[in-house]
PDB file of C-alpha atoms in Angstrom:
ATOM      1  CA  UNK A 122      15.586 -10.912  -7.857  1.00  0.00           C
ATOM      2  CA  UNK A 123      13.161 -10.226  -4.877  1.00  0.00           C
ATOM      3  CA  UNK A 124       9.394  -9.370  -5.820  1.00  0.00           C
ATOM      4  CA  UNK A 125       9.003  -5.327  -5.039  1.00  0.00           C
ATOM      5  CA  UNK A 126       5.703  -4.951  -3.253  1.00  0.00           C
ATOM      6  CA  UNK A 127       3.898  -1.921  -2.556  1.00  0.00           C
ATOM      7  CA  UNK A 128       1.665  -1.330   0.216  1.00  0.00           C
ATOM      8  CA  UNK A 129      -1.869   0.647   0.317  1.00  0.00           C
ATOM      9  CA  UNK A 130      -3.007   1.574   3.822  1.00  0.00           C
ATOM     10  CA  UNK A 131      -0.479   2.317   6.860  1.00  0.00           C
ATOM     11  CA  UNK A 132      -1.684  -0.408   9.587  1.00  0.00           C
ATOM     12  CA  UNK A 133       0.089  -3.329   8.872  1.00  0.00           C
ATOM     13  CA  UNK A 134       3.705  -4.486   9.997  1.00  0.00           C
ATOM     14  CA  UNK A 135       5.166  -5.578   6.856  1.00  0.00           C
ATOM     15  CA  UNK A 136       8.712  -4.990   5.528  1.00  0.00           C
ATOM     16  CA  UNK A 137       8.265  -2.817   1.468  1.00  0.00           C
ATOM     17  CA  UNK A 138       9.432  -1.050  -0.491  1.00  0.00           C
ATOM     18  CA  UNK A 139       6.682   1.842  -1.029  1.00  0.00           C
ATOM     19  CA  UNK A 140       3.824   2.970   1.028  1.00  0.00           C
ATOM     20  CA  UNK A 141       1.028   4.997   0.064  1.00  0.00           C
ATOM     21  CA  UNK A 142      -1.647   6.607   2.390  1.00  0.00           C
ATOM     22  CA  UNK A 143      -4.292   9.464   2.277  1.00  0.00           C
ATOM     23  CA  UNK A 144      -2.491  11.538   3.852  1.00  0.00           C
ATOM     24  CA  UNK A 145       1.205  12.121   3.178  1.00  0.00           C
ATOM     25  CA  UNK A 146       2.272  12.518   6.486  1.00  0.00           C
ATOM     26  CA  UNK A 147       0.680   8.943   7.890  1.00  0.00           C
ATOM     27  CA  UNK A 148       2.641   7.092   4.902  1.00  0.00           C
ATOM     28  CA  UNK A 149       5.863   9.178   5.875  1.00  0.00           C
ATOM     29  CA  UNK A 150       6.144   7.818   9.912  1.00  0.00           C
ATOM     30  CA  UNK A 151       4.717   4.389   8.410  1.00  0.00           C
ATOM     31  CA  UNK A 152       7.853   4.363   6.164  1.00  0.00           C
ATOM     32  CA  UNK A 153      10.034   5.876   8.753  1.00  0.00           C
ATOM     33  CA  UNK A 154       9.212   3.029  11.516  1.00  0.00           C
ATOM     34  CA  UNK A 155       9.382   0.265   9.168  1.00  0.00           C
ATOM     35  CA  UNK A 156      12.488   1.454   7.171  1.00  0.00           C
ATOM     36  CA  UNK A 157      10.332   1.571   3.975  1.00  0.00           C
ATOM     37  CA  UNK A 158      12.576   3.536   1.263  1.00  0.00           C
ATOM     38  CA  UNK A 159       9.341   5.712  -0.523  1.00  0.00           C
ATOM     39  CA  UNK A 160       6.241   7.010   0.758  1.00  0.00           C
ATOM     40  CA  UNK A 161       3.713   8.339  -1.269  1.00  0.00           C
ATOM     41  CA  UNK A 162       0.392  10.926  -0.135  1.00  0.00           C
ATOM     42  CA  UNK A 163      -1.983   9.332  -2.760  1.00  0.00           C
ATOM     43  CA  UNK A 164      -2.976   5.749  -3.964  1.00  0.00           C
ATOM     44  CA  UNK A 165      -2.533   6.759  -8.098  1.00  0.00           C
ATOM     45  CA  UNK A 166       1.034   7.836  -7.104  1.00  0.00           C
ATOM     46  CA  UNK A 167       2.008   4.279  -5.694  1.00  0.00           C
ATOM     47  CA  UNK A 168      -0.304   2.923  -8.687  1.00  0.00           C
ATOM     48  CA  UNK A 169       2.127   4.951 -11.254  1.00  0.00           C
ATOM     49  CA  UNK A 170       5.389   3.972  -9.436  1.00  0.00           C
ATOM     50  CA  UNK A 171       7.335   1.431 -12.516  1.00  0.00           C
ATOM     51  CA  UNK A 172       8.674  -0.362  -9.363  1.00  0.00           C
ATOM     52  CA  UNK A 173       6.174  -1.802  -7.839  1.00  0.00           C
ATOM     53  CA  UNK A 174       4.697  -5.437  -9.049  1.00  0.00           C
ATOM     54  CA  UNK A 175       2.350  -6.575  -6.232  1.00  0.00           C
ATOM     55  CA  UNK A 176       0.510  -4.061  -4.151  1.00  0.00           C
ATOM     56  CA  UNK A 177      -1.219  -5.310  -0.623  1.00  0.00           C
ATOM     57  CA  UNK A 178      -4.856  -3.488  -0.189  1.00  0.00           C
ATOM     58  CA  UNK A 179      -5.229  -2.741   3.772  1.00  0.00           C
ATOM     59  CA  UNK A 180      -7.227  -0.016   3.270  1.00  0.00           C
ATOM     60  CA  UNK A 181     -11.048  -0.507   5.222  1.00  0.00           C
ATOM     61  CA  UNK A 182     -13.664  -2.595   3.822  1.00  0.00           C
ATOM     62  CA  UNK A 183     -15.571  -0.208   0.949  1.00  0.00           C
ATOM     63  CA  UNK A 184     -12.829   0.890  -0.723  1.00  0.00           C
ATOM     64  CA  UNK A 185     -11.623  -2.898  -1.572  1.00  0.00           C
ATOM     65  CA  UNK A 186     -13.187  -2.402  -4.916  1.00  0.00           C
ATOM     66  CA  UNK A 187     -11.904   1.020  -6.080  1.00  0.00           C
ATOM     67  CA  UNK A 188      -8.500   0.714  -4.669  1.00  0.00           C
ATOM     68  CA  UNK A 189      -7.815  -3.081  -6.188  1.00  0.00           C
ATOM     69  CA  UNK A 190      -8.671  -1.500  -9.249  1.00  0.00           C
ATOM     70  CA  UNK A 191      -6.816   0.992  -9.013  1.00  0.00           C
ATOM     71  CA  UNK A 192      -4.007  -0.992  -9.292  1.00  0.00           C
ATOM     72  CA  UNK A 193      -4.659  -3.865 -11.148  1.00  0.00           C
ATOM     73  CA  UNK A 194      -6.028  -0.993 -13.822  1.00  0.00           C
ATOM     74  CA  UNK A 195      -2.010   0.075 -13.779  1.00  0.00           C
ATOM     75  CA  UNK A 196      -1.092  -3.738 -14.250  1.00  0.00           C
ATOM     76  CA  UNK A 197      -0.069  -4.587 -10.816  1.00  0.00           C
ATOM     77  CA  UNK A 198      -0.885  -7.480  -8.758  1.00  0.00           C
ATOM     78  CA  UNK A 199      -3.121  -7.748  -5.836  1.00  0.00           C
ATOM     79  CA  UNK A 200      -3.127  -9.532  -2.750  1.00  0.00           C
ATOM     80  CA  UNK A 201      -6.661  -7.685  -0.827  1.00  0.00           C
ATOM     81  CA  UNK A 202      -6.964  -8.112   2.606  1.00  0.00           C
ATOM     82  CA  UNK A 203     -10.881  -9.703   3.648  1.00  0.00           C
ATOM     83  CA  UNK A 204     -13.242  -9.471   2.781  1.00  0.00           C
ATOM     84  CA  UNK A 205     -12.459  -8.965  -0.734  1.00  0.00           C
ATOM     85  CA  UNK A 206     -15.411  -6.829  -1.205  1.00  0.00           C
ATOM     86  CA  UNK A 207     -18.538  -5.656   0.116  1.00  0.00           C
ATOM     87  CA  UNK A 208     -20.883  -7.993  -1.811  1.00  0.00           C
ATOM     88  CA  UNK A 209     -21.226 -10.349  -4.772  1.00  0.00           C
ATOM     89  CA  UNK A 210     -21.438  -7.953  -7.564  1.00  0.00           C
ATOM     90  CA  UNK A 211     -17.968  -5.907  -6.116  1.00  0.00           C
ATOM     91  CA  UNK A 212     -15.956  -9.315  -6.125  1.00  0.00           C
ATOM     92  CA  UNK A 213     -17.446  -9.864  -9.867  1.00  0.00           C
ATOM     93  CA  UNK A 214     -16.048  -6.583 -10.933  1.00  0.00           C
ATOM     94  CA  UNK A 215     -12.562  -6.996  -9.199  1.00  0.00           C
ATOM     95  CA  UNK A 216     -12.560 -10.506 -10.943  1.00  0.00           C
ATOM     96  CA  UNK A 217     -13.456  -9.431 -14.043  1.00  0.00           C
ATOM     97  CA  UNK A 218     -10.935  -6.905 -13.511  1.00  0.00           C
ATOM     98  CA  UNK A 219      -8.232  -9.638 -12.808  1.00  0.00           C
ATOM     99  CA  UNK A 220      -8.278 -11.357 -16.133  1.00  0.00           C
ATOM    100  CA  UNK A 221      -4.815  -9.523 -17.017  1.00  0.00           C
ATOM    101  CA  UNK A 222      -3.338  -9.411 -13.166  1.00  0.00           C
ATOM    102  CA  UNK A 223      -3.466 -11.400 -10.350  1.00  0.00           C
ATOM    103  CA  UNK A 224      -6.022 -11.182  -8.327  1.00  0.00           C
ATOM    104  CA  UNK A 225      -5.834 -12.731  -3.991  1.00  0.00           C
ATOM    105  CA  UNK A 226      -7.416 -12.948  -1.018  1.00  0.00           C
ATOM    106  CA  UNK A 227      -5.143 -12.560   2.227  1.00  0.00           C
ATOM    107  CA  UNK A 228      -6.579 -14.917   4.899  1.00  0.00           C
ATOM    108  CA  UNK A 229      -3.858 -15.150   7.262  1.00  0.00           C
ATOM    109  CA  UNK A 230      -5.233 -17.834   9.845  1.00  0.00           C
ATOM    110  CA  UNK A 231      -5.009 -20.507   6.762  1.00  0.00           C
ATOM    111  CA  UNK A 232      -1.230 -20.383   7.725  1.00  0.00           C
ATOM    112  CA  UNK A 233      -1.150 -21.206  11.537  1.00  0.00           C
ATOM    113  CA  UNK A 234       0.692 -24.354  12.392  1.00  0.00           C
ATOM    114  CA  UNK A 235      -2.971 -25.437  13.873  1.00  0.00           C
ATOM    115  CA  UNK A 236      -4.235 -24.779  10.170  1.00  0.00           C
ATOM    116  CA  UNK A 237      -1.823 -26.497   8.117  1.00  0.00           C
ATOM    117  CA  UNK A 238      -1.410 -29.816  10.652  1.00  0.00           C
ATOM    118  CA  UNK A 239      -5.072 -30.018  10.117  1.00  0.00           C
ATOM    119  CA  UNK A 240      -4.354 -29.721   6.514  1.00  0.00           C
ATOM    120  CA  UNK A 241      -1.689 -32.316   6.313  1.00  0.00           C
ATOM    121  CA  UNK A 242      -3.981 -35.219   8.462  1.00  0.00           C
ATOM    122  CA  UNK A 243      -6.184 -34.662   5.851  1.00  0.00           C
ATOM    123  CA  UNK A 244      -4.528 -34.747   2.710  1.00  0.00           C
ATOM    124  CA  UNK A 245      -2.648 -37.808   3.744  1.00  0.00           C
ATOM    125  CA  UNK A 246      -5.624 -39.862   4.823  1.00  0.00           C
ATOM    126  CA  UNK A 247      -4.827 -39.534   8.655  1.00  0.00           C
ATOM    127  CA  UNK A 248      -8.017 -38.395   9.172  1.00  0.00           C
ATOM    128  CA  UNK A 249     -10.847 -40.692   7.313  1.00  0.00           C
ATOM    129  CA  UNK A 250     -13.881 -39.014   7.245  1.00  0.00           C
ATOM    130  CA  UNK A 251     -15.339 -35.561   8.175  1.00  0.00           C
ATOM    131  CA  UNK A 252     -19.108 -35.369   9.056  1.00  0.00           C
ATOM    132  CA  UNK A 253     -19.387 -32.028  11.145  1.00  0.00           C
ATOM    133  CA  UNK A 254     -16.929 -29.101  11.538  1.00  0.00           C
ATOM    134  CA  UNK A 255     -17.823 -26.388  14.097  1.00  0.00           C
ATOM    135  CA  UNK A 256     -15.129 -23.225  13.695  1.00  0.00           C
ATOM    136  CA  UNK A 257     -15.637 -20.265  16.103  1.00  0.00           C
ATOM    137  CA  UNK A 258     -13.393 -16.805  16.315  1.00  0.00           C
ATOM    138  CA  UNK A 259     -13.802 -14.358  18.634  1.00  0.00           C
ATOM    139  CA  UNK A 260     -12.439 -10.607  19.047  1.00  0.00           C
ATOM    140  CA  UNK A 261     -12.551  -7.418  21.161  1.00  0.00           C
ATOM    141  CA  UNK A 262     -13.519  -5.294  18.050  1.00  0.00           C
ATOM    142  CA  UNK A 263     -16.431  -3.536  19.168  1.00  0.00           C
ATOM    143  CA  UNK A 264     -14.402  -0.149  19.253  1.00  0.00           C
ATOM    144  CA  UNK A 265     -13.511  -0.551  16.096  1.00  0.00           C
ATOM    145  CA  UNK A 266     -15.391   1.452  13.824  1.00  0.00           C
ATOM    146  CA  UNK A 267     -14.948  -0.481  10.372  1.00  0.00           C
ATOM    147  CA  UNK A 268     -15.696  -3.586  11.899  1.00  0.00           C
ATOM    148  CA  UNK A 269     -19.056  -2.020  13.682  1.00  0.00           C
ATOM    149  CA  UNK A 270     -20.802   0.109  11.756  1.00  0.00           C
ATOM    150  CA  UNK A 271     -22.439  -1.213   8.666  1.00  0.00           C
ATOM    151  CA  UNK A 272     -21.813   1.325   6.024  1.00  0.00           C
ATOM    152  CA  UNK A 273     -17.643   0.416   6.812  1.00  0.00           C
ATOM    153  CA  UNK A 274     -18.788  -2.815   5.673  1.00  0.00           C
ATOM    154  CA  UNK A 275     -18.613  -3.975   9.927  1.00  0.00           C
ATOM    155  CA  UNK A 276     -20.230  -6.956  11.223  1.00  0.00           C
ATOM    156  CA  UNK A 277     -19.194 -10.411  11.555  1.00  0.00           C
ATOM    157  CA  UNK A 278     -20.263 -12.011   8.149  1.00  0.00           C
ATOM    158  CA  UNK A 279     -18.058  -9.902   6.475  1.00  0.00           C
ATOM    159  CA  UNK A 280     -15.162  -9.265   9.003  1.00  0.00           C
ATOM    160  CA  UNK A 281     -15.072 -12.610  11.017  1.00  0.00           C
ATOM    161  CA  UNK A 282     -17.068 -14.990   9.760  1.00  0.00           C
ATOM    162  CA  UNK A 283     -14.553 -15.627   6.498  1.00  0.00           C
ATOM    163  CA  UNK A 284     -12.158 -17.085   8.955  1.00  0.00           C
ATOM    164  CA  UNK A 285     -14.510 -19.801   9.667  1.00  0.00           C
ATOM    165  CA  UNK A 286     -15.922 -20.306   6.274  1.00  0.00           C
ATOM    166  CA  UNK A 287     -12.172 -20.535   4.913  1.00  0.00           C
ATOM    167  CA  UNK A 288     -11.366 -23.245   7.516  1.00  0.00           C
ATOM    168  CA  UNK A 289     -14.523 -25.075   6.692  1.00  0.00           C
ATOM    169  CA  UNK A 290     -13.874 -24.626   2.997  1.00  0.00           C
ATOM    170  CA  UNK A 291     -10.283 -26.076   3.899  1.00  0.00           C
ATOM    171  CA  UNK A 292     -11.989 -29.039   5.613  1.00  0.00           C
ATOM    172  CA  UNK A 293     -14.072 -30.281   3.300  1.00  0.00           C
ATOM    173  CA  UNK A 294     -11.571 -29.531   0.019  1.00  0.00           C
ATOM    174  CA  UNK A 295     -14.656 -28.463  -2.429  1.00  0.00           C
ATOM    175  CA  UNK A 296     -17.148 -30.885  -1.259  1.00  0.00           C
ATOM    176  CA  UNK A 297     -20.873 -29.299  -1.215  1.00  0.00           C
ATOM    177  CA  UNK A 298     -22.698 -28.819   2.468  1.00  0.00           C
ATOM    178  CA  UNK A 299     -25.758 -30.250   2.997  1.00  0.00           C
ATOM    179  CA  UNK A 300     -26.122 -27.490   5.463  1.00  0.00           C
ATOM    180  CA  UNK A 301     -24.753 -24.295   6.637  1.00  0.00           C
ATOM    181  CA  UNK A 302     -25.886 -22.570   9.974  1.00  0.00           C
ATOM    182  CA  UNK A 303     -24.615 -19.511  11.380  1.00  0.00           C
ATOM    183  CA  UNK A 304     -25.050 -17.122  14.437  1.00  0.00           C
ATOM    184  CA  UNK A 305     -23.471 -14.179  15.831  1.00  0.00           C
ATOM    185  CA  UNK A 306     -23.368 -13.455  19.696  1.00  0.00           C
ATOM    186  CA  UNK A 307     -21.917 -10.445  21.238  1.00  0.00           C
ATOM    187  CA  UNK A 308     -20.638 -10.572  24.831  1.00  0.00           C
ATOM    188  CA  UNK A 309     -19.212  -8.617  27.480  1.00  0.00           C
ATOM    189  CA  UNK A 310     -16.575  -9.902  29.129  1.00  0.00           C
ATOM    190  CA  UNK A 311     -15.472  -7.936  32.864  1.00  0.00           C
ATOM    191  CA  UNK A 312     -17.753  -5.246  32.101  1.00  0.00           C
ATOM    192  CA  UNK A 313     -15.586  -4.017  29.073  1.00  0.00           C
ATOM    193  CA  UNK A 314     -16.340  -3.679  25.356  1.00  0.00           C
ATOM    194  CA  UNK A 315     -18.098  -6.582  23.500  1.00  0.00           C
ATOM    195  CA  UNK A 316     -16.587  -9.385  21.593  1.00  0.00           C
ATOM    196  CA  UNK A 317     -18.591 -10.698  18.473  1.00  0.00           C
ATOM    197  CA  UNK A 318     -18.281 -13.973  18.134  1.00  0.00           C
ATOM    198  CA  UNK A 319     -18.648 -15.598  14.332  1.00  0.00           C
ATOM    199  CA  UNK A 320     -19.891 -18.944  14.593  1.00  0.00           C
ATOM    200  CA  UNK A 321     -20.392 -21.438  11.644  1.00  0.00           C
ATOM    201  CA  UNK A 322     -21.912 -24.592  12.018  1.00  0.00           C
ATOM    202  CA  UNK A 323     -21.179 -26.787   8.775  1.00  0.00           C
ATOM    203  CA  UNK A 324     -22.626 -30.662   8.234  1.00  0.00           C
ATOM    204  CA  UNK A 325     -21.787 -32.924   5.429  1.00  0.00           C
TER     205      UNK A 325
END
């Protein structure tokens, strides 16, 4: 039998079996578009539904904590999209938290074909040895408030950045740096809204 997910925010094209959002209306059209058979108003009624097992956590960057658990709280499992939370202590508590449930990060750019070739050269020796690994990512987000302002938990460490620290982290399969430098540039490109930049520079 098929795991029956649940999903907790309304911005993500993903085929469910129960959305919840703030507001009842927003989960109703989500579930409408997508075909998704229940929508609920509130996260505690998705959280109390006996048919969910997994529940995805869309929602914006601060309530991460909360939300996850939320659910894992009502023994369901978690897949949270990044960052995970807004600091150390946050990702302690959702671990802690996890002991009974499972607990995971969604990093979707670990699955590109790019990604997982990479991943394959390595693992079978195709590539010997890796001394430097530069990773950059780049996005017209500016307008976007929760990736902006600060108290949304904005800003390139915690919304871009993981993309290049997973791919490093990929790379190097545990190994320790010897040093980690990073910068952020911001850019306008035809006059139009700025694209952060993350950029990671990792050596070995």
């Amino acid at each position: 039998m098929a795991t029956r997910w649940g999903i907790c925010s309304a911005d993500h094209q993903v085929l469910i079996v129960a959305v919840a959002a703030w507001k009842l209306q927003d989960a109703q059209e989500y579930a409408k578009k997508h075909s998704i058979p229940q929508a609920y108003g509130s996260y505690e009624e998705l959280a109390r539904d006996p048919e969910i097992e997994v529940v995805y956590v869309g929602t914006i960057h601060p309530y991460h904590l909360p939300v996850g658990m939320l659910f894992m709280k009502a023994q369901k499992n978690v897949l949270c999209e990044n960052p995970m939370a807004m600091n150390l202590r946050e990702v302690q508590e959702l671990m802690a938290c996890a002991k009974m449930n499972s607990l995971s990060h969604g990093v979707w750019t670990r699955f590109f074909p790019a990604s997982l070739e990479i991943e394959r050269l390595l693992s079978q020796g195709e590539v010997v040895e890796v001394n430097i690994v530069k990773a950059d990512f780049g996005a017209r987000l500016m307008h976007v408030p929760r990736a902006v302002e600060k108290e949304l938990g904005g800003g390139a460490l915690l919304d871009i950045s993981i993309y290049c620290l997973q791919f490093i982290c990929m790379v190097y399969n545990g190994e320790k740096p010897e040093c980690i430098q990073e910068g952020i540039l911001v850019v306008d490109i035809g006059g139009t809204s700025g694209v952060p930049i993350g950029d990671i520079l990792l050596v070995l």
